[in-house]
mmCIF file of C-alpha atoms in Angstrom:
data_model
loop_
_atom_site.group_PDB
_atom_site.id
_atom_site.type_symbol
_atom_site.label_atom_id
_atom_site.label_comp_id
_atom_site.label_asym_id
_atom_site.label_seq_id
_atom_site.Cartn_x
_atom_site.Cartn_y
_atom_site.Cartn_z
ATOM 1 C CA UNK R 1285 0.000 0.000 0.000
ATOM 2 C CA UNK R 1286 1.574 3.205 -1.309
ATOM 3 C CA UNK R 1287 -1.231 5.299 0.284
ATOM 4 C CA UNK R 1288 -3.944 5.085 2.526
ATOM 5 C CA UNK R 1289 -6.929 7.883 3.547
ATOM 6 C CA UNK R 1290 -10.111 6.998 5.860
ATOM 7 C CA UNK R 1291 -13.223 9.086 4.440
ATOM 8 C CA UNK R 1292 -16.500 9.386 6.258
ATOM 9 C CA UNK R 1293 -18.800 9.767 3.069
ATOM 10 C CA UNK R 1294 -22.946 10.656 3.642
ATOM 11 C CA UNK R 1295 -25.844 8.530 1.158
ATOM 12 C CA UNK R 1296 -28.507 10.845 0.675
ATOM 13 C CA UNK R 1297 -31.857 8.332 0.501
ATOM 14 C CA UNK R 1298 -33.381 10.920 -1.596
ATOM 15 C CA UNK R 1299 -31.394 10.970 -4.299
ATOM 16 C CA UNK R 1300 -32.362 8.870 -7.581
ATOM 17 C CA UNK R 1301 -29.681 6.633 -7.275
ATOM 18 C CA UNK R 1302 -29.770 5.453 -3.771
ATOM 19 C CA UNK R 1303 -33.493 5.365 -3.929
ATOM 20 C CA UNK R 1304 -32.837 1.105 -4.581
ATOM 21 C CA UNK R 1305 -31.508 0.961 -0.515
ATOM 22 C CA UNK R 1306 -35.190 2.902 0.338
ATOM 23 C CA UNK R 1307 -37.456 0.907 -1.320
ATOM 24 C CA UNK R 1308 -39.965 -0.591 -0.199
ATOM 25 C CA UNK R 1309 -40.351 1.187 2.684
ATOM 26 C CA UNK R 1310 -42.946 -2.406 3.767
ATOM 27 C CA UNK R 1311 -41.379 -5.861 3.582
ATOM 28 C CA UNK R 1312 -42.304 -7.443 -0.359
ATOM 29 C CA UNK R 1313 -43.370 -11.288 -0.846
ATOM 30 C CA UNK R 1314 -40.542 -12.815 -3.508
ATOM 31 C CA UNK R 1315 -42.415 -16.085 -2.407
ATOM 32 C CA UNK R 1316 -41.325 -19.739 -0.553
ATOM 33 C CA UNK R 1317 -40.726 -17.561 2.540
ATOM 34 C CA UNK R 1318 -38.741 -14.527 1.458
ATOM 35 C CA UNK R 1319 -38.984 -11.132 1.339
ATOM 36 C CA UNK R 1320 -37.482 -8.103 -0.392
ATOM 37 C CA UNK R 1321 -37.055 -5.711 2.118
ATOM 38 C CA UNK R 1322 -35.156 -2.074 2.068
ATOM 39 C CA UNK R 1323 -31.325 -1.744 4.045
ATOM 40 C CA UNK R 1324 -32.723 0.411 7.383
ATOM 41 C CA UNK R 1325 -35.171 -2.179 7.404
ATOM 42 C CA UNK R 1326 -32.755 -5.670 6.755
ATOM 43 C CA UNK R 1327 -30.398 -3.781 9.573
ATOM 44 C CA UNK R 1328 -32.885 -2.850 12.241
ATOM 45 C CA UNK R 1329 -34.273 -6.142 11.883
ATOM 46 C CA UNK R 1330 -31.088 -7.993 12.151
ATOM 47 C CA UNK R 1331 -30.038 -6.312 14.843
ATOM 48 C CA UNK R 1332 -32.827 -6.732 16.914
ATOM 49 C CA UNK R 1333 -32.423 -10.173 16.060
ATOM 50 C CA UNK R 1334 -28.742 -10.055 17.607
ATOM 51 C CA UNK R 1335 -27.252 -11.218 14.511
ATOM 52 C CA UNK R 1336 -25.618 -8.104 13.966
ATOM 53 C CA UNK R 1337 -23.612 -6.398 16.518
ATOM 54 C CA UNK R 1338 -25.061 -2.897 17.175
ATOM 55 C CA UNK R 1339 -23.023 -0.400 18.187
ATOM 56 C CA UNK R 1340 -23.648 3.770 19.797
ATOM 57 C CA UNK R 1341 -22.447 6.794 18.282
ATOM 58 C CA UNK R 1342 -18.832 7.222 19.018
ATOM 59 C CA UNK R 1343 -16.971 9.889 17.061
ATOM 60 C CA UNK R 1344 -13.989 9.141 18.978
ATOM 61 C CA UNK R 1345 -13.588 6.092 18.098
ATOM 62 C CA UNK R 1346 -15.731 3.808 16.439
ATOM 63 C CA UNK R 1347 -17.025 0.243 17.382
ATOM 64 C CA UNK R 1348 -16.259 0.462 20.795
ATOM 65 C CA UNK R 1349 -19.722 1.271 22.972
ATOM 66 C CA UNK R 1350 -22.149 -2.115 21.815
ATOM 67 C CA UNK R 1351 -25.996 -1.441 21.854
ATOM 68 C CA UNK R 1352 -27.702 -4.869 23.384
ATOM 69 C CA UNK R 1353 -30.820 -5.964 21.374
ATOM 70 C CA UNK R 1354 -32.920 -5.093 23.896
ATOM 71 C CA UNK R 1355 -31.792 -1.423 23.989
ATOM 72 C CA UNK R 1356 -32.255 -0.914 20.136
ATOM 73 C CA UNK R 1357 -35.565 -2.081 20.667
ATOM 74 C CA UNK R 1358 -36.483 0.542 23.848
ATOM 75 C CA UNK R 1359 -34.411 3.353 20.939
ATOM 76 C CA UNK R 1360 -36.768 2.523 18.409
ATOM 77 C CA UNK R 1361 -40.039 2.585 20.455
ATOM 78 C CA UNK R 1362 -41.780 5.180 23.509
ATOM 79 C CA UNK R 1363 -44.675 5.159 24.748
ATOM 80 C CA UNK R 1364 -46.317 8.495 24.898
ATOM 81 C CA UNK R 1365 -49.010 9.643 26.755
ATOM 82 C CA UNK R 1366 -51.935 11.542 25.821
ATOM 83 C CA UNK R 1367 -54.721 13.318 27.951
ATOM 84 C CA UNK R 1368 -57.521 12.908 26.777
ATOM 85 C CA UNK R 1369 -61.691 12.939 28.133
ATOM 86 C CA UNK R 1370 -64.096 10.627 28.551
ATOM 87 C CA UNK R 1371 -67.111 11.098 26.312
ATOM 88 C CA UNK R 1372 -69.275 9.147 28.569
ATOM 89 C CA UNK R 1373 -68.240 10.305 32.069
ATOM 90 C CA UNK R 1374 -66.912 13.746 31.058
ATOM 91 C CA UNK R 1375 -63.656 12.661 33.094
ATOM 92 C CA UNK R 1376 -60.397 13.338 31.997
ATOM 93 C CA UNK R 1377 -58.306 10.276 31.243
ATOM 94 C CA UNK R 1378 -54.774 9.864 29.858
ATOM 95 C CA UNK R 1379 -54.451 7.141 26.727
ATOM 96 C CA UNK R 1380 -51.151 5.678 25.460
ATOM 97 C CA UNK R 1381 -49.550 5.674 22.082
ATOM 98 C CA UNK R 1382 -47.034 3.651 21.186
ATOM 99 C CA UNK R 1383 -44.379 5.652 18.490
ATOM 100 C CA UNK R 1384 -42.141 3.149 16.502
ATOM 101 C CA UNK R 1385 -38.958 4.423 14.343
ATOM 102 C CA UNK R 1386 -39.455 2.347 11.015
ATOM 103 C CA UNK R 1387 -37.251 1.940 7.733
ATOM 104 C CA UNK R 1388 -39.501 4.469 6.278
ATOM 105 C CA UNK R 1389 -38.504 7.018 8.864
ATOM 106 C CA UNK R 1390 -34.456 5.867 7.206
ATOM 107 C CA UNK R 1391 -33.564 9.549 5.553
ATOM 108 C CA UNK R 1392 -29.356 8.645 4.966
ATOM 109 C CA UNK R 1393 -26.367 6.647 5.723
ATOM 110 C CA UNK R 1394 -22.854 7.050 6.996
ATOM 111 C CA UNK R 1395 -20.284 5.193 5.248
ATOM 112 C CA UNK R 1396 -17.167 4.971 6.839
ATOM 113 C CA UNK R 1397 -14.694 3.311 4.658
ATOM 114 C CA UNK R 1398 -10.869 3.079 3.594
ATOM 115 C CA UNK R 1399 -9.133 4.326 0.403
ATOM 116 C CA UNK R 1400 -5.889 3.162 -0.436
ATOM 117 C CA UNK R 1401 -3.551 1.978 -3.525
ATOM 118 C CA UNK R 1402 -2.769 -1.105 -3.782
ATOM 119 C CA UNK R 1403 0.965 -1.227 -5.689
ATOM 120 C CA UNK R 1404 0.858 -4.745 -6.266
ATOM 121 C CA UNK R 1405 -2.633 -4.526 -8.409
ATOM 122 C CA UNK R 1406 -1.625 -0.746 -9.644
ATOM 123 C CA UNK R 1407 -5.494 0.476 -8.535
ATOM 124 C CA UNK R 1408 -6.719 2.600 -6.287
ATOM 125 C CA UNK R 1409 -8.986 0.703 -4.181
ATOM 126 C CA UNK R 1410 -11.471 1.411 -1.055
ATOM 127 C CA UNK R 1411 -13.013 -0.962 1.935
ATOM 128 C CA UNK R 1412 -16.122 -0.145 3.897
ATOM 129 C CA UNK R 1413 -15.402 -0.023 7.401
ATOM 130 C CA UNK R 1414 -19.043 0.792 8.681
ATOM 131 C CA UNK R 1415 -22.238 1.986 8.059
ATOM 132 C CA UNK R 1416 -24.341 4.135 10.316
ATOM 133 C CA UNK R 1417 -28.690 4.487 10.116
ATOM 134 C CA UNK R 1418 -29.580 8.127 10.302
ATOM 135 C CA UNK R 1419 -33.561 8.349 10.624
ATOM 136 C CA UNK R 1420 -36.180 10.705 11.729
ATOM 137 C CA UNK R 1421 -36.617 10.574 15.667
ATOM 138 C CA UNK R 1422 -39.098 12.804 17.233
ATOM 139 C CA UNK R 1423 -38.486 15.181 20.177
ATOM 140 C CA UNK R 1424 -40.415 14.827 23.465
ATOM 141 C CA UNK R 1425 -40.514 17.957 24.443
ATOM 142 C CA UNK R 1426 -40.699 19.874 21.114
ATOM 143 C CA UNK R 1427 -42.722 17.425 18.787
ATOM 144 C CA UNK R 1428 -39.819 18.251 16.330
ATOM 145 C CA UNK R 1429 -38.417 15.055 14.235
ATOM 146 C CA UNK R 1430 -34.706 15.794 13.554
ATOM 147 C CA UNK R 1431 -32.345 13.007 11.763
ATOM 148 C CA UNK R 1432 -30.348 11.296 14.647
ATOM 149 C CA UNK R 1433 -27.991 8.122 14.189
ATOM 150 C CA UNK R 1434 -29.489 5.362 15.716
ATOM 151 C CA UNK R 1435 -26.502 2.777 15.893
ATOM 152 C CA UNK R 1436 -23.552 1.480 13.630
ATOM 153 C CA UNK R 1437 -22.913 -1.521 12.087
ATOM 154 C CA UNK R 1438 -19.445 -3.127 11.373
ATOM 155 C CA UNK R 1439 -19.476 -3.819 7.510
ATOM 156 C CA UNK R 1440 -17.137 -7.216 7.507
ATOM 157 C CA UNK R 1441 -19.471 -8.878 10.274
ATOM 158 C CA UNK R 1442 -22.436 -7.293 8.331
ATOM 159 C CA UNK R 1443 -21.377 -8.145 4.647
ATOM 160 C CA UNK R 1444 -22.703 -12.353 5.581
ATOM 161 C CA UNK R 1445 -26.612 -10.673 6.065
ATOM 162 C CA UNK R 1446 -26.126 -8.214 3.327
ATOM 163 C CA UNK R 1447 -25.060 -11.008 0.542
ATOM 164 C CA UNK R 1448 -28.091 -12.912 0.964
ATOM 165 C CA UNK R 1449 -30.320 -10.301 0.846
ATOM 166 C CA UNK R 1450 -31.478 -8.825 -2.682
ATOM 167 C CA UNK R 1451 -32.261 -5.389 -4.310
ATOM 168 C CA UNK R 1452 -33.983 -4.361 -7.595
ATOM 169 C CA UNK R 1453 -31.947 -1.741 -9.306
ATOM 170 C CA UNK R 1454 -34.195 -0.101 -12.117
ATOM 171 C CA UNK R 1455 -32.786 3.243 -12.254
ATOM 172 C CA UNK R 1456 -29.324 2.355 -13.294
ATOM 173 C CA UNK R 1457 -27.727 2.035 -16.844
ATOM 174 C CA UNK R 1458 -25.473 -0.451 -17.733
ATOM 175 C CA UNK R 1459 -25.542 -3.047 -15.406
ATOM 176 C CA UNK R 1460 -25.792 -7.144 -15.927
ATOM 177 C CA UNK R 1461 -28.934 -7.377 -13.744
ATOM 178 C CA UNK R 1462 -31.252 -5.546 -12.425
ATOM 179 C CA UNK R 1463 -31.198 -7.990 -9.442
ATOM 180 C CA UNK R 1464 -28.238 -7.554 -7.073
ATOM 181 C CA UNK R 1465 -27.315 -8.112 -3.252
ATOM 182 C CA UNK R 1466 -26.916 -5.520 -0.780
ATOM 183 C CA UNK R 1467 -23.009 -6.332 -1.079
ATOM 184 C CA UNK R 1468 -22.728 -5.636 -4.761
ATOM 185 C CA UNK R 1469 -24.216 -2.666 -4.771
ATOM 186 C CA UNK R 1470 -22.382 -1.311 -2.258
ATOM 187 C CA UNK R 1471 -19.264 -2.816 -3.205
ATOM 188 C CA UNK R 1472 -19.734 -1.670 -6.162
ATOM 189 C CA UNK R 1473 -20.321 1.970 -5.490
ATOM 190 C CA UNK R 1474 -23.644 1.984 -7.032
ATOM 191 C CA UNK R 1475 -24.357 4.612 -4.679
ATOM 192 C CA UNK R 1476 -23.666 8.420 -4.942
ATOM 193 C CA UNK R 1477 -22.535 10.311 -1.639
ATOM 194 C CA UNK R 1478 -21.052 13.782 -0.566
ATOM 195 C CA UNK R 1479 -17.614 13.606 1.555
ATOM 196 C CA UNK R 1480 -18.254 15.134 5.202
ATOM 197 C CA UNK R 1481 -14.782 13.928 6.325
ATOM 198 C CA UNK R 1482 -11.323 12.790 5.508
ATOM 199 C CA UNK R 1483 -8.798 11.822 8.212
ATOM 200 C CA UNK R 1484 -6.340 14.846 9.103
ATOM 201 C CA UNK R 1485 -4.198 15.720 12.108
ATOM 202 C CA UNK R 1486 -7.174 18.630 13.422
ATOM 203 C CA UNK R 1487 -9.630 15.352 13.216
ATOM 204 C CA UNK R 1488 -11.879 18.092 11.702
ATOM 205 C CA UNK R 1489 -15.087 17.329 9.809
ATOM 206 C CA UNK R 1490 -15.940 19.887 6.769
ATOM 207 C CA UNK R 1491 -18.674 21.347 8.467
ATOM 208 C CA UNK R 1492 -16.178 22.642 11.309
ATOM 209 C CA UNK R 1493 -14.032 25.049 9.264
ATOM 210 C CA UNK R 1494 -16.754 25.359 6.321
ATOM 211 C CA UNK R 1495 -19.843 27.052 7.939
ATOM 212 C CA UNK R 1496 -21.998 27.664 4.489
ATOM 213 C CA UNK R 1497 -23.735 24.869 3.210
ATOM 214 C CA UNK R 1498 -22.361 25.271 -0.770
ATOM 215 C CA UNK R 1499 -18.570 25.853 0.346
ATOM 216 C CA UNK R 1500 -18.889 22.336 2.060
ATOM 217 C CA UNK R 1501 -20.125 20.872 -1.276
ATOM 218 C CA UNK R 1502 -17.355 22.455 -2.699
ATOM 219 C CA UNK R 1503 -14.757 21.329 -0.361
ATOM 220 C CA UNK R 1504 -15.700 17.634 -0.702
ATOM 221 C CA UNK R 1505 -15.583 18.050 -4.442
ATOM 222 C CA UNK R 1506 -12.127 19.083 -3.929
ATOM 223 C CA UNK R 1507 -11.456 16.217 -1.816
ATOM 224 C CA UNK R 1508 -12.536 13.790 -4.498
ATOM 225 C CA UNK R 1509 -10.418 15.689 -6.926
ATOM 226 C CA UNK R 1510 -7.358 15.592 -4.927
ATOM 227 C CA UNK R 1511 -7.984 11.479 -4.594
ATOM 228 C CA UNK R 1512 -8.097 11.486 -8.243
ATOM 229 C CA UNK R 1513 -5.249 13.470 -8.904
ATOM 230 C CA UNK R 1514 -2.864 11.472 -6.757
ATOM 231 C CA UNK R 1515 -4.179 8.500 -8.423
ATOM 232 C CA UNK R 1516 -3.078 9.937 -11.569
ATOM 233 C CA UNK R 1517 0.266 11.212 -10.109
ATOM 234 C CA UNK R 1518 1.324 7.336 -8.857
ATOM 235 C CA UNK R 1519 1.409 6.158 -12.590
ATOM 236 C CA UNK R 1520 4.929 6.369 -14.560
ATOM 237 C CA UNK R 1521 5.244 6.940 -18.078
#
């Protein structure tokens, strides 16, 4: 390895191109007891499952703090309570809601992941490390939903669940088939994301030093140029 870079890269949901890890938002029939489902919803499940190792938010340093299944289950459901009056009495009684977070409430991904040059194969290559859920959670005391990351998942011990677990891709050009695994498609960068942070001695995201919203868009477009470039510096002629 002549080179090596860690990049924490955001997928955008909305976007046409990662709309095939959104949809369906509901579980689909495929028949003899499977099921096309989206990637918050394979992940949630399988982690409340305990077949993938969940792990908290730590910036720090990832993969450290694991989430129990029964935790991710108490993060992904409250009870709230609502007052409310008895039509038939006239007395005032408090009912109970129950709020779930579901893969439709999914709005992005982190993507943590390695970028390095392999000598030996003369390519510039990259390795998911992670990825991270980001979805809608509401506030308590404001009512306000803002996108929070509910846990992490270590891609190497996750890559097992997402090989056997399919995607239609109808949106793309170009491609053998239009069915795929979870693994190829992200493996294969099928995906389009926006750079948020490289590794650098301030351990500095781009939103620390760039404050408006365009001159982060253009710093991570000079980020991806600069990979590019040294790509193009490493070959002799």
């Amino acid at each position: 390895i002549l080179w090596t870079k860690r990049y924490l890269t955001l997928i955008n949901l909305k976007e046409r191109p990662n709309l095939p890890l959104y949809f369906p938002t509901t579980p689909v029939s495929m028949g003899r007891g499977k099921y096309r489902t989206s990637l918050a919803h394979l992940l949630i499940e399988k982690v409340k499952l305990g077949e993938i190792t969940a792990y908290d938010e730590t910036p720090e340093d990832y993969f450290t703090e694991l989430l129990s299944p029964e935790e991710i289950k108490k993060m992904l459901s409250r009870v709230d309570s609502i007052p409310d009056t008895d039509w038939d009495t006239g007395e005032d009684i408090i009912t109970y809601d129950t709020i779930n977070i579901t893969a439709a409430d999914a709005r992005s991904f982190y993507v943590l992941e390695d970028k390095f040059f392999d000598k030996k194969r003369s390519v510039l290559d990259r390795r998911i490390i992670g990825l991270a859920l980001i979805a809608n959670k509401e506030n308590p005391e404001t009512g306000e939903f803002t996108p929070e990351v509910l846990f992490w998942v270590w891609y190497p011990e996750a890559r097992q669940v997402l090989a056997n677990n399919f995607l239609i891709v109808d949106n793309q050009k170009y491609i053998g088939t239009k069915h795929m695994t979870y693994d190829e498609f992200l493996t294969k960068r099928l995906y389009t994301s926006t750079i948020i942070k490289e590794s650098n001695m301030y351990d500095r995201a781009i939103y620390d030093y760039k404050k408006n919203e365009m001159h982060q868009l253009l710093e991570a477009e000079r980020i991806k140029n600069d990979i590019r470039y040294l790509e193009s510096d490493l070959w002799e002629y």
